[in-house]
Tab-separated table of C-alpha atoms in Angstrom:
chain	number	residue	atom	x	y	z
B	1	UNK	CA	158.506	96.130	164.380
B	2	UNK	CA	159.840	94.578	167.425
B	3	UNK	CA	163.597	94.055	164.948
B	4	UNK	CA	163.209	97.559	163.642
B	5	UNK	CA	163.140	98.504	167.751
B	6	UNK	CA	166.379	95.971	168.121
B	7	UNK	CA	167.776	98.136	165.302
B	8	UNK	CA	167.879	101.098	166.385
B	9	UNK	CA	169.163	99.940	170.420
B	10	UNK	CA	171.959	98.789	168.813
B	11	UNK	CA	172.526	101.456	166.625
B	12	UNK	CA	172.436	103.660	169.827
B	13	UNK	CA	175.047	101.514	171.474
B	14	UNK	CA	177.046	101.255	168.362
B	15	UNK	CA	177.363	104.934	168.426
B	16	UNK	CA	178.535	104.905	171.991
B	17	UNK	CA	180.917	102.809	171.788
B	18	UNK	CA	182.770	105.172	168.567
B	19	UNK	CA	182.616	108.246	171.041
B	20	UNK	CA	184.659	106.479	174.001
B	21	UNK	CA	186.904	105.092	171.250
B	22	UNK	CA	188.035	108.248	170.209
B	23	UNK	CA	187.943	110.436	173.525
B	24	UNK	CA	189.969	107.154	174.455
B	25	UNK	CA	192.361	107.272	170.641
B	26	UNK	CA	192.506	111.357	171.679
B	27	UNK	CA	193.775	111.299	175.356
B	28	UNK	CA	196.641	108.636	174.147
B	29	UNK	CA	197.657	111.106	172.048
B	30	UNK	CA	196.968	114.098	174.649
B	31	UNK	CA	199.375	111.663	176.722
B	32	UNK	CA	201.849	110.969	174.343
B	33	UNK	CA	202.594	114.791	173.428
B	34	UNK	CA	202.204	116.458	176.931
B	35	UNK	CA	204.693	113.501	178.416
B	36	UNK	CA	208.581	115.266	178.911
B	37	UNK	CA	211.057	112.481	177.570
B	38	UNK	CA	213.416	112.212	180.302
B	39	UNK	CA	214.931	109.015	181.702
B	40	UNK	CA	214.045	111.231	185.414
B	41	UNK	CA	210.910	111.841	185.187
B	42	UNK	CA	209.767	114.636	187.707
B	43	UNK	CA	207.021	114.474	190.239
B	44	UNK	CA	204.358	116.243	188.551
B	45	UNK	CA	205.186	114.304	184.736
B	46	UNK	CA	204.242	111.111	187.301
B	47	UNK	CA	201.408	112.252	188.277
B	48	UNK	CA	200.262	113.327	185.544
B	49	UNK	CA	201.254	109.586	184.105
B	50	UNK	CA	198.706	108.091	186.927
B	51	UNK	CA	196.384	110.529	186.512
B	52	UNK	CA	196.230	109.501	182.783
B	53	UNK	CA	197.073	105.854	182.776
B	54	UNK	CA	193.762	105.755	185.493
B	55	UNK	CA	192.056	108.142	182.757
B	56	UNK	CA	192.697	105.526	180.262
B	57	UNK	CA	192.457	102.244	182.272
B	58	UNK	CA	188.447	103.243	182.904
B	59	UNK	CA	187.372	103.960	178.757
B	60	UNK	CA	189.283	101.299	178.542
B	61	UNK	CA	186.802	99.022	180.518
B	62	UNK	CA	183.981	101.170	178.917
B	63	UNK	CA	184.809	100.111	175.808
B	64	UNK	CA	185.042	96.302	176.402
B	65	UNK	CA	181.630	96.974	178.233
B	66	UNK	CA	179.999	98.407	175.466
B	67	UNK	CA	181.722	95.796	173.267
B	68	UNK	CA	180.419	92.925	175.085
B	69	UNK	CA	177.051	94.617	175.069
B	70	UNK	CA	176.714	94.951	172.098
B	71	UNK	CA	177.633	91.210	170.625
B	72	UNK	CA	174.815	90.163	173.288
B	73	UNK	CA	172.438	92.839	171.625
B	74	UNK	CA	173.619	91.298	168.111
B	75	UNK	CA	173.024	88.111	169.415
B	76	UNK	CA	169.502	88.728	170.459
B	77	UNK	CA	169.136	90.434	167.268
B	78	UNK	CA	170.042	87.334	165.136
B	79	UNK	CA	167.501	85.205	167.210
B	80	UNK	CA	164.658	87.598	166.098
B	81	UNK	CA	165.756	87.798	162.998
B	82	UNK	CA	165.840	83.808	162.854
B	83	UNK	CA	162.013	83.970	164.756
B	84	UNK	CA	160.909	86.484	161.851
B	85	UNK	CA	161.916	84.524	158.733
B	86	UNK	CA	160.871	81.293	160.486
B	87	UNK	CA	157.206	83.470	160.450
B	88	UNK	CA	158.291	84.752	157.000
B	89	UNK	CA	155.281	83.733	155.650
B	90	UNK	CA	153.089	84.079	157.599
B	91	UNK	CA	154.746	88.107	158.115
B	92	UNK	CA	153.976	88.939	154.013
B	93	UNK	CA	150.599	87.444	154.654
B	94	UNK	CA	149.787	90.501	157.207
B	95	UNK	CA	151.668	92.585	155.867
B	96	UNK	CA	150.246	92.919	151.697
B	97	UNK	CA	146.382	92.283	153.087
B	98	UNK	CA	146.943	95.396	156.074
B	99	UNK	CA	148.647	97.013	153.305
B	100	UNK	CA	147.736	96.062	149.861
B	101	UNK	CA	144.036	97.905	149.875
B	102	UNK	CA	144.189	100.299	153.228
B	103	UNK	CA	143.623	103.380	150.199
B	104	UNK	CA	140.538	101.088	149.191
B	105	UNK	CA	139.128	100.647	152.575
B	106	UNK	CA	139.373	103.630	153.540
B	107	UNK	CA	137.466	104.919	149.667
B	108	UNK	CA	134.527	101.996	149.515
B	109	UNK	CA	131.909	103.317	150.892
B	110	UNK	CA	131.689	106.802	148.507
B	111	UNK	CA	132.993	104.361	145.644
B	112	UNK	CA	130.635	105.499	143.141
B	113	UNK	CA	129.976	109.081	144.553
B	114	UNK	CA	132.760	110.835	144.683
B	115	UNK	CA	134.353	111.529	141.256
B	116	UNK	CA	137.302	111.924	143.052
B	117	UNK	CA	137.938	108.879	144.699
B	118	UNK	CA	136.918	107.290	141.823
B	119	UNK	CA	139.564	108.412	139.752
B	120	UNK	CA	142.284	107.813	142.958
B	121	UNK	CA	141.905	104.740	143.835
B	122	UNK	CA	144.017	102.785	141.174
B	123	UNK	CA	146.802	105.457	141.735
B	124	UNK	CA	146.732	105.037	145.034
B	125	UNK	CA	146.823	101.432	145.329
B	126	UNK	CA	150.153	101.205	143.569
B	127	UNK	CA	152.174	101.608	146.652
B	128	UNK	CA	155.712	99.605	147.458
B	129	UNK	CA	153.274	97.135	148.922
B	130	UNK	CA	150.917	96.507	146.101
B	131	UNK	CA	153.530	96.713	142.935
B	132	UNK	CA	153.222	92.910	143.283
B	133	UNK	CA	149.544	93.339	142.009
B	134	UNK	CA	149.861	96.008	140.431
B	135	UNK	CA	152.893	95.211	137.999
B	136	UNK	CA	151.301	91.862	136.905
B	137	UNK	CA	147.373	92.407	137.210
B	138	UNK	CA	147.320	90.337	133.813
B	139	UNK	CA	147.892	87.340	135.803
B	140	UNK	CA	146.255	88.190	139.545
B	141	UNK	CA	142.419	86.622	140.037
B	142	UNK	CA	141.080	88.520	142.711
B	143	UNK	CA	138.193	86.451	144.558
B	144	UNK	CA	134.803	88.762	145.178
B	145	UNK	CA	133.275	87.668	147.636
B	146	UNK	CA	129.240	88.437	148.081
B	147	UNK	CA	127.560	88.953	151.283
B	148	UNK	CA	124.290	90.961	152.647
B	149	UNK	CA	123.268	90.084	155.936
B	150	UNK	CA	124.315	85.924	156.551
B	151	UNK	CA	127.807	86.362	159.304
B	152	UNK	CA	127.620	82.751	159.782
B	153	UNK	CA	127.460	82.034	156.686
B	154	UNK	CA	130.123	84.312	155.768
B	155	UNK	CA	132.310	83.246	158.645
B	156	UNK	CA	131.964	79.318	157.174
B	157	UNK	CA	132.568	80.752	153.859
B	158	UNK	CA	135.531	82.776	154.596
B	159	UNK	CA	137.337	79.947	156.875
B	160	UNK	CA	137.760	77.377	153.786
B	161	UNK	CA	138.555	80.326	151.037
B	162	UNK	CA	141.518	81.416	153.971
B	163	UNK	CA	142.890	78.715	155.095
B	164	UNK	CA	143.163	77.092	151.100
B	165	UNK	CA	144.159	80.312	149.835
B	166	UNK	CA	147.261	79.883	147.588
B	167	UNK	CA	149.126	83.240	146.889
B	168	UNK	CA	147.559	86.505	148.776
B	169	UNK	CA	148.968	88.513	146.155
B	170	UNK	CA	147.831	86.071	143.244
B	171	UNK	CA	143.952	85.344	143.957
B	172	UNK	CA	143.722	88.200	146.711
B	173	UNK	CA	140.141	88.172	148.303
B	174	UNK	CA	137.842	91.244	148.410
B	175	UNK	CA	134.213	90.913	150.515
B	176	UNK	CA	131.848	93.132	148.543
B	177	UNK	CA	128.680	93.622	151.686
B	178	UNK	CA	125.604	95.133	149.948
B	179	UNK	CA	123.501	97.426	152.682
B	180	UNK	CA	125.257	98.401	155.436
B	181	UNK	CA	124.861	95.077	157.768
B	182	UNK	CA	126.585	96.120	160.766
B	183	UNK	CA	127.399	92.412	162.372
B	184	UNK	CA	128.440	91.672	158.684
B	185	UNK	CA	130.491	94.843	158.393
B	186	UNK	CA	132.037	93.383	161.857
B	187	UNK	CA	132.866	90.634	160.409
B	188	UNK	CA	134.634	91.888	157.092
B	189	UNK	CA	136.480	94.602	159.453
B	190	UNK	CA	137.472	92.877	162.702
B	191	UNK	CA	138.140	89.470	162.743
B	192	UNK	CA	138.801	89.134	159.425
B	193	UNK	CA	140.378	92.630	158.164
B	194	UNK	CA	144.538	90.774	157.928
B	195	UNK	CA	142.925	88.221	155.362
B	196	UNK	CA	140.634	90.211	153.153
B	197	UNK	CA	139.557	93.996	152.424
B	198	UNK	CA	136.069	94.944	152.763
B	199	UNK	CA	133.799	97.005	150.324
B	200	UNK	CA	130.574	97.689	150.051
B	201	UNK	CA	127.678	99.212	147.955
B	202	UNK	CA	125.448	101.729	150.154
B	203	UNK	CA	123.921	103.304	147.302
B	204	UNK	CA	121.047	101.794	146.264
B	205	UNK	CA	118.302	102.949	143.735
B	206	UNK	CA	114.942	102.507	144.111
B	207	UNK	CA	112.941	99.363	142.955
B	208	UNK	CA	109.678	97.104	142.987
B	209	UNK	CA	108.529	96.288	145.890
B	210	UNK	CA	107.594	92.756	143.837
B	211	UNK	CA	110.918	91.139	143.603
B	212	UNK	CA	112.640	93.646	144.939
B	213	UNK	CA	116.237	91.259	146.524
B	214	UNK	CA	116.794	90.415	142.946
B	215	UNK	CA	116.568	94.179	142.144
B	216	UNK	CA	119.501	95.032	144.677
B	217	UNK	CA	121.216	91.499	143.927
B	218	UNK	CA	121.965	93.344	140.008
B	219	UNK	CA	122.420	97.014	141.711
B	220	UNK	CA	125.137	95.405	143.378
B	221	UNK	CA	126.806	92.592	140.382
B	222	UNK	CA	127.119	96.184	138.699
B	223	UNK	CA	128.913	97.329	141.685
B	224	UNK	CA	130.967	94.884	141.869
B	225	UNK	CA	131.805	94.706	137.934
B	226	UNK	CA	132.493	98.440	137.637
B	227	UNK	CA	134.994	98.068	140.781
B	228	UNK	CA	136.666	95.598	140.187
B	229	UNK	CA	137.192	96.253	136.266
B	230	UNK	CA	136.416	99.817	135.415
B	231	UNK	CA	138.305	101.417	138.140
B	232	UNK	CA	140.843	98.388	139.801
B	233	UNK	CA	141.376	97.419	135.720
B	234	UNK	CA	141.888	94.015	137.128
B	235	UNK	CA	141.222	91.575	133.782
B	236	UNK	CA	139.276	88.950	135.242
B	237	UNK	CA	137.344	87.870	138.051
B	238	UNK	CA	136.249	85.429	140.599
B	239	UNK	CA	132.733	85.576	142.276
B	240	UNK	CA	131.324	83.547	145.267
B	241	UNK	CA	127.950	84.193	147.620
B	242	UNK	CA	129.018	84.158	151.004
B	243	UNK	CA	126.780	80.896	151.287
B	244	UNK	CA	129.358	78.699	149.064
B	245	UNK	CA	132.119	76.648	150.096
B	246	UNK	CA	134.997	75.540	147.758
B	247	UNK	CA	137.200	72.302	146.443
B	248	UNK	CA	140.437	71.993	147.797
B	249	UNK	CA	141.734	72.692	144.004
B	250	UNK	CA	139.178	75.537	143.293
B	251	UNK	CA	142.289	77.986	143.090
B	252	UNK	CA	143.999	75.755	140.619
B	253	UNK	CA	140.917	74.832	138.348
B	254	UNK	CA	140.312	78.721	137.640
B	255	UNK	CA	144.240	79.477	137.113
B	256	UNK	CA	144.427	76.712	134.415
B	257	UNK	CA	141.288	77.807	133.146
B	258	UNK	CA	142.272	81.836	132.766
B	259	UNK	CA	144.088	81.201	129.407
B	260	UNK	CA	141.661	79.337	127.199
B	261	UNK	CA	138.628	82.128	128.971
B	262	UNK	CA	140.701	84.293	126.928
B	263	UNK	CA	141.633	82.919	123.569
B	264	UNK	CA	138.011	80.948	122.653
B	265	UNK	CA	136.162	82.775	122.182
B	266	UNK	CA	133.563	80.882	121.927
B	267	UNK	CA	133.727	80.640	125.048
B	268	UNK	CA	131.884	83.326	127.681
B	269	UNK	CA	133.247	82.317	131.627
B	270	UNK	CA	134.237	78.975	133.639
B	271	UNK	CA	131.721	77.900	136.604
B	272	UNK	CA	132.437	75.795	139.062
B	273	UNK	CA	129.339	74.306	139.508
B	274	UNK	CA	127.498	71.399	137.889
B	275	UNK	CA	123.406	71.270	138.584
B	276	UNK	CA	122.763	68.098	138.173
B	277	UNK	CA	126.409	66.798	139.854
B	278	UNK	CA	124.329	65.211	142.804
B	279	UNK	CA	126.369	61.783	144.093
B	280	UNK	CA	126.125	59.351	142.574
B	281	UNK	CA	125.419	61.093	139.470
B	282	UNK	CA	130.069	61.607	139.160
B	283	UNK	CA	132.550	59.938	138.603
B	284	UNK	CA	135.602	61.891	137.667
B	285	UNK	CA	137.375	64.735	139.136
B	286	UNK	CA	139.384	65.310	136.755
B	287	UNK	CA	136.670	65.398	133.707
B	288	UNK	CA	135.910	69.061	132.683
B	289	UNK	CA	132.580	69.853	130.509
B	290	UNK	CA	131.078	72.751	127.621
B	291	UNK	CA	127.641	73.442	128.681
B	292	UNK	CA	125.443	76.534	126.350
B	293	UNK	CA	123.869	77.063	130.484
B	294	UNK	CA	125.235	79.342	132.806
B	295	UNK	CA	125.634	77.915	135.659
B	296	UNK	CA	126.675	80.261	138.118
B	297	UNK	CA	127.735	78.951	141.783
B	298	UNK	CA	131.504	80.274	141.466
B	299	UNK	CA	132.352	81.661	138.106
B	300	UNK	CA	134.842	83.467	136.592
B	301	UNK	CA	134.583	86.185	133.580
B	302	UNK	CA	136.967	87.961	132.009
B	303	UNK	CA	136.558	91.924	131.161
B	304	UNK	CA	136.132	91.580	127.981
B	305	UNK	CA	132.954	90.339	128.523
B	306	UNK	CA	131.886	92.929	130.794
B	307	UNK	CA	132.749	95.498	128.566
B	308	UNK	CA	130.196	94.000	126.097
B	309	UNK	CA	127.686	93.791	129.135
B	310	UNK	CA	128.842	97.344	130.897
B	311	UNK	CA	126.194	100.513	129.145
B	312	UNK	CA	122.557	97.532	128.630
B	313	UNK	CA	123.097	95.657	132.741
B	314	UNK	CA	119.503	94.928	133.858
B	315	UNK	CA	117.622	96.815	136.540
B	316	UNK	CA	117.181	93.147	137.495
B	317	UNK	CA	117.646	89.187	137.552
B	318	UNK	CA	120.504	89.512	136.391
B	319	UNK	CA	121.388	86.003	136.246
B	320	UNK	CA	118.653	85.162	133.607
B	321	UNK	CA	119.233	88.108	131.748
B	322	UNK	CA	122.904	86.899	131.066
B	323	UNK	CA	121.749	83.426	129.726
B	324	UNK	CA	119.227	84.811	127.217
B	325	UNK	CA	120.913	84.580	123.486
B	326	UNK	CA	121.566	88.875	123.106
B	327	UNK	CA	123.760	88.481	125.974
B	328	UNK	CA	125.170	84.479	125.623
B	329	UNK	CA	126.177	84.442	121.483
B	330	UNK	CA	125.856	80.795	121.309
B	331	UNK	CA	128.975	81.394	123.011
B	332	UNK	CA	128.864	78.236	126.257
B	333	UNK	CA	130.923	77.440	130.036
B	334	UNK	CA	133.849	75.071	131.378
B	335	UNK	CA	132.280	73.440	134.771
B	336	UNK	CA	133.107	70.517	135.917
B	337	UNK	CA	131.877	66.976	136.422
B	338	UNK	CA	131.975	66.989	139.882
B	339	UNK	CA	131.306	70.941	140.983
B	340	UNK	CA	134.566	72.463	142.641
B	341	UNK	CA	131.659	74.878	144.870
B	342	UNK	CA	128.650	73.574	147.622
B	343	UNK	CA	125.978	75.253	148.992
B	344	UNK	CA	125.379	75.636	151.952
B	345	UNK	CA	122.792	78.502	152.340
B	346	UNK	CA	119.332	77.173	152.736
B	347	UNK	CA	117.922	80.041	153.244
B	348	UNK	CA	118.831	82.909	151.304
B	349	UNK	CA	117.290	85.718	148.570
B	350	UNK	CA	115.189	82.462	146.318
B	351	UNK	CA	113.649	81.519	149.285
B	352	UNK	CA	115.624	78.260	149.600
B	353	UNK	CA	114.267	77.132	145.979
B	354	UNK	CA	115.405	73.314	144.213
B	355	UNK	CA	117.832	73.498	147.845
B	356	UNK	CA	115.866	70.340	149.768
B	357	UNK	CA	114.832	68.477	146.842
B	358	UNK	CA	118.753	69.079	145.090
B	359	UNK	CA	120.531	71.729	145.504
B	360	UNK	CA	122.710	70.195	148.645
B	361	UNK	CA	122.440	66.407	147.166
B	362	UNK	CA	124.999	67.778	144.707
B	363	UNK	CA	128.952	66.559	145.308
B	364	UNK	CA	131.484	68.669	146.135
B	365	UNK	CA	135.074	67.738	145.166
B	366	UNK	CA	136.787	66.165	147.936
B	367	UNK	CA	140.612	65.375	146.049
B	368	UNK	CA	143.411	67.512	144.951
B	369	UNK	CA	143.693	67.223	141.045
B	370	UNK	CA	147.294	69.263	139.686
B	371	UNK	CA	145.571	71.072	137.393
B	372	UNK	CA	148.801	72.448	135.674
B	373	UNK	CA	149.814	69.439	134.877
B	374	UNK	CA	146.466	68.645	133.496
B	375	UNK	CA	145.510	68.303	129.512
B	376	UNK	CA	142.848	70.215	128.935
B	377	UNK	CA	142.921	70.300	125.159
B	378	UNK	CA	139.719	67.729	125.027
B	379	UNK	CA	137.891	71.609	125.352
B	380	UNK	CA	138.273	72.239	122.235
B	381	UNK	CA	135.246	74.062	120.899
B	382	UNK	CA	135.709	71.283	117.515
B	383	UNK	CA	137.372	68.566	119.446
B	384	UNK	CA	134.885	69.011	122.011
B	385	UNK	CA	131.866	68.653	119.726
B	386	UNK	CA	133.792	65.655	118.192
B	387	UNK	CA	133.858	63.389	121.185
B	388	UNK	CA	130.248	63.960	121.617
B	389	UNK	CA	129.198	62.400	118.295
B	390	UNK	CA	131.511	59.048	119.201
B	391	UNK	CA	130.031	59.174	122.605
B	392	UNK	CA	126.514	59.593	120.799
B	393	UNK	CA	127.528	56.336	118.147
B	394	UNK	CA	128.457	53.956	120.545
B	395	UNK	CA	125.683	54.133	122.498
B	396	UNK	CA	122.896	52.307	122.988
B	397	UNK	CA	119.211	53.947	121.668
B	398	UNK	CA	116.511	53.053	123.588
B	399	UNK	CA	113.354	55.038	124.297
B	400	UNK	CA	112.788	55.495	127.929
B	401	UNK	CA	110.257	53.129	128.263
B	402	UNK	CA	112.176	50.680	126.422
B	403	UNK	CA	114.802	51.925	128.846
B	404	UNK	CA	112.455	51.868	131.801
B	405	UNK	CA	111.907	47.658	130.977
B	406	UNK	CA	115.136	46.955	129.944
B	407	UNK	CA	118.448	44.584	131.725
B	408	UNK	CA	120.739	47.746	132.691
B	409	UNK	CA	125.086	46.571	131.289
B	410	UNK	CA	127.166	47.963	134.580
B	411	UNK	CA	129.008	51.370	132.985
B	412	UNK	CA	126.761	51.019	129.892
B	413	UNK	CA	125.769	53.653	127.886
B	414	UNK	CA	122.101	54.328	126.899
B	415	UNK	CA	120.922	57.030	124.772
B	416	UNK	CA	117.516	58.642	124.766
B	417	UNK	CA	115.886	60.791	122.226
B	418	UNK	CA	113.660	63.337	122.986
B	419	UNK	CA	111.860	65.503	120.555
B	420	UNK	CA	109.901	68.341	122.913
B	421	UNK	CA	111.260	70.516	126.142
B	422	UNK	CA	107.615	68.164	127.609
B	423	UNK	CA	109.574	65.168	126.628
B	424	UNK	CA	112.452	65.852	128.066
B	425	UNK	CA	110.924	66.613	131.529
B	426	UNK	CA	109.413	63.718	131.967
B	427	UNK	CA	113.211	62.289	131.358
B	428	UNK	CA	114.863	63.851	133.805
B	429	UNK	CA	111.964	64.114	136.473
B	430	UNK	CA	112.521	60.321	136.603
B	431	UNK	CA	116.381	60.344	136.183
B	432	UNK	CA	116.216	62.628	139.095
B	433	UNK	CA	118.731	65.718	137.666
B	434	UNK	CA	116.893	69.391	137.117
B	435	UNK	CA	114.592	69.613	134.862
B	436	UNK	CA	113.906	73.509	134.316
B	437	UNK	CA	114.767	75.767	131.606
B	438	UNK	CA	116.425	79.116	131.154
B	439	UNK	CA	116.654	81.072	127.852
B	440	UNK	CA	115.397	77.599	125.848
B	441	UNK	CA	118.205	75.708	126.752
B	442	UNK	CA	118.056	72.625	130.059
B	443	UNK	CA	120.434	72.909	133.014
B	444	UNK	CA	124.934	71.659	131.939
B	445	UNK	CA	123.212	70.673	128.094
B	446	UNK	CA	125.597	71.009	125.134
B	447	UNK	CA	123.556	71.556	122.147
B	448	UNK	CA	120.419	70.039	124.055
B	449	UNK	CA	122.781	67.053	125.360
B	450	UNK	CA	122.297	66.662	128.189
B	451	UNK	CA	124.355	63.140	130.130
B	452	UNK	CA	125.492	62.110	133.112
B	453	UNK	CA	126.155	59.311	135.498
B	454	UNK	CA	122.326	57.236	136.683
B	455	UNK	CA	122.560	55.088	140.156
B	456	UNK	CA	120.886	52.148	138.706
B	457	UNK	CA	121.202	50.281	142.046
B	458	UNK	CA	123.508	50.650	145.173
B	459	UNK	CA	126.404	48.454	143.328
B	460	UNK	CA	126.892	50.274	139.451
B	461	UNK	CA	125.633	53.187	137.391
B	462	UNK	CA	125.013	53.236	133.692
B	463	UNK	CA	125.796	56.248	131.549
B	464	UNK	CA	122.435	58.564	130.016
B	465	UNK	CA	122.705	60.080	127.238
B	466	UNK	CA	119.866	62.545	126.718
B	467	UNK	CA	119.908	64.066	123.223
B	468	UNK	CA	116.563	65.773	121.047
B	469	UNK	CA	116.251	64.295	117.865
B	470	UNK	CA	117.138	67.749	116.611
B	471	UNK	CA	120.703	67.969	117.235
B	472	UNK	CA	122.886	69.170	115.303
B	473	UNK	CA	125.545	66.574	116.877
B	474	UNK	CA	123.422	63.344	116.191
């Protein structure tokens, strides 16, 4: 705005200068024509010449004065342009975030109640400021932060997310609020309005009293997927709860894995979370894994997967539903050995389940990994299974009882087989990893194989591989 005002001021003075120059030139022409050529001019001519000289001198002085003002204004203008360029990135960020989602902000509250509004959203968002996103929608990965009524949690999550956001057009941040808690909405609209766009799911349906929160959450996820995929026509999305903090390489991690998620039919999501990624149980920040278990807590899904789920989305307990064989269809998720998210949400819909005795001990990766230069070809399904077979083949096989009584060599690999899920739970509880299952799949397992580093003592750890006796990879 300041630069625009300067331009208007300069243009006004330039017009005045041009007018003065024209007046001076016209007067000079007039003087030449009314002055009688004579070696001895008459008195009247002398008077006219004197008057014209004074007028001409006055105009020349005015022209010089205006030229001086113009030069000063131009200098000021150049300084302000320089200052603007110094802050160009911040300027672009504000313009993008203030303008990109302007229409979406105005229409979100009734986004599912008014079909006319729904039809106009994608068109309206093709304004000039939003064109970089629209034109390259295939490569844009919107980040949706899901929230309800925990304002302080939301602030902490957004502060970290915004501080690490590499691009507002490549990774636009959308905060989706369930219901209409005024405190949280003010945080979105007033405190972070220059960094995020807020949408609101306020059209809740009636739900059973028992487990009501899980039904509301399922409705909220459906609202998000319909907004992102069906209305805005993005091809992928990353979902984060408002009680999650991210790692320094969070964005690069998901960007690297997006092509694999699209192209590999044996995958259905990418997760930032390792359910067994406690401090001491993980080592390598560069290492990624395949798993049959959907972990969530920071995950990416594509529109093609949503196309499968749209017409049968569950009324409640969406995450357990997603883990069922009918939805998973034998496909896997990618997750890192060291988590790229950390949950600080002790209070929530699950009543702090697992938090105090497990979740709060999950290690958040603190190293920046340049994922663009990382080789992840080992994650291809056939190659991954071959490497697991080799891992099992060259480990020392023991029963749990034998393991308990054996001297363990540092960095050695031990293979422990189990026959039933009860056997697995016994092993898991001994090693202090997650012992539950969903749809018959233990957390982080691949073909009933779970592996991790076990801190045997304060000075060293050993690698443990739990393998079910009928695993296809034995």
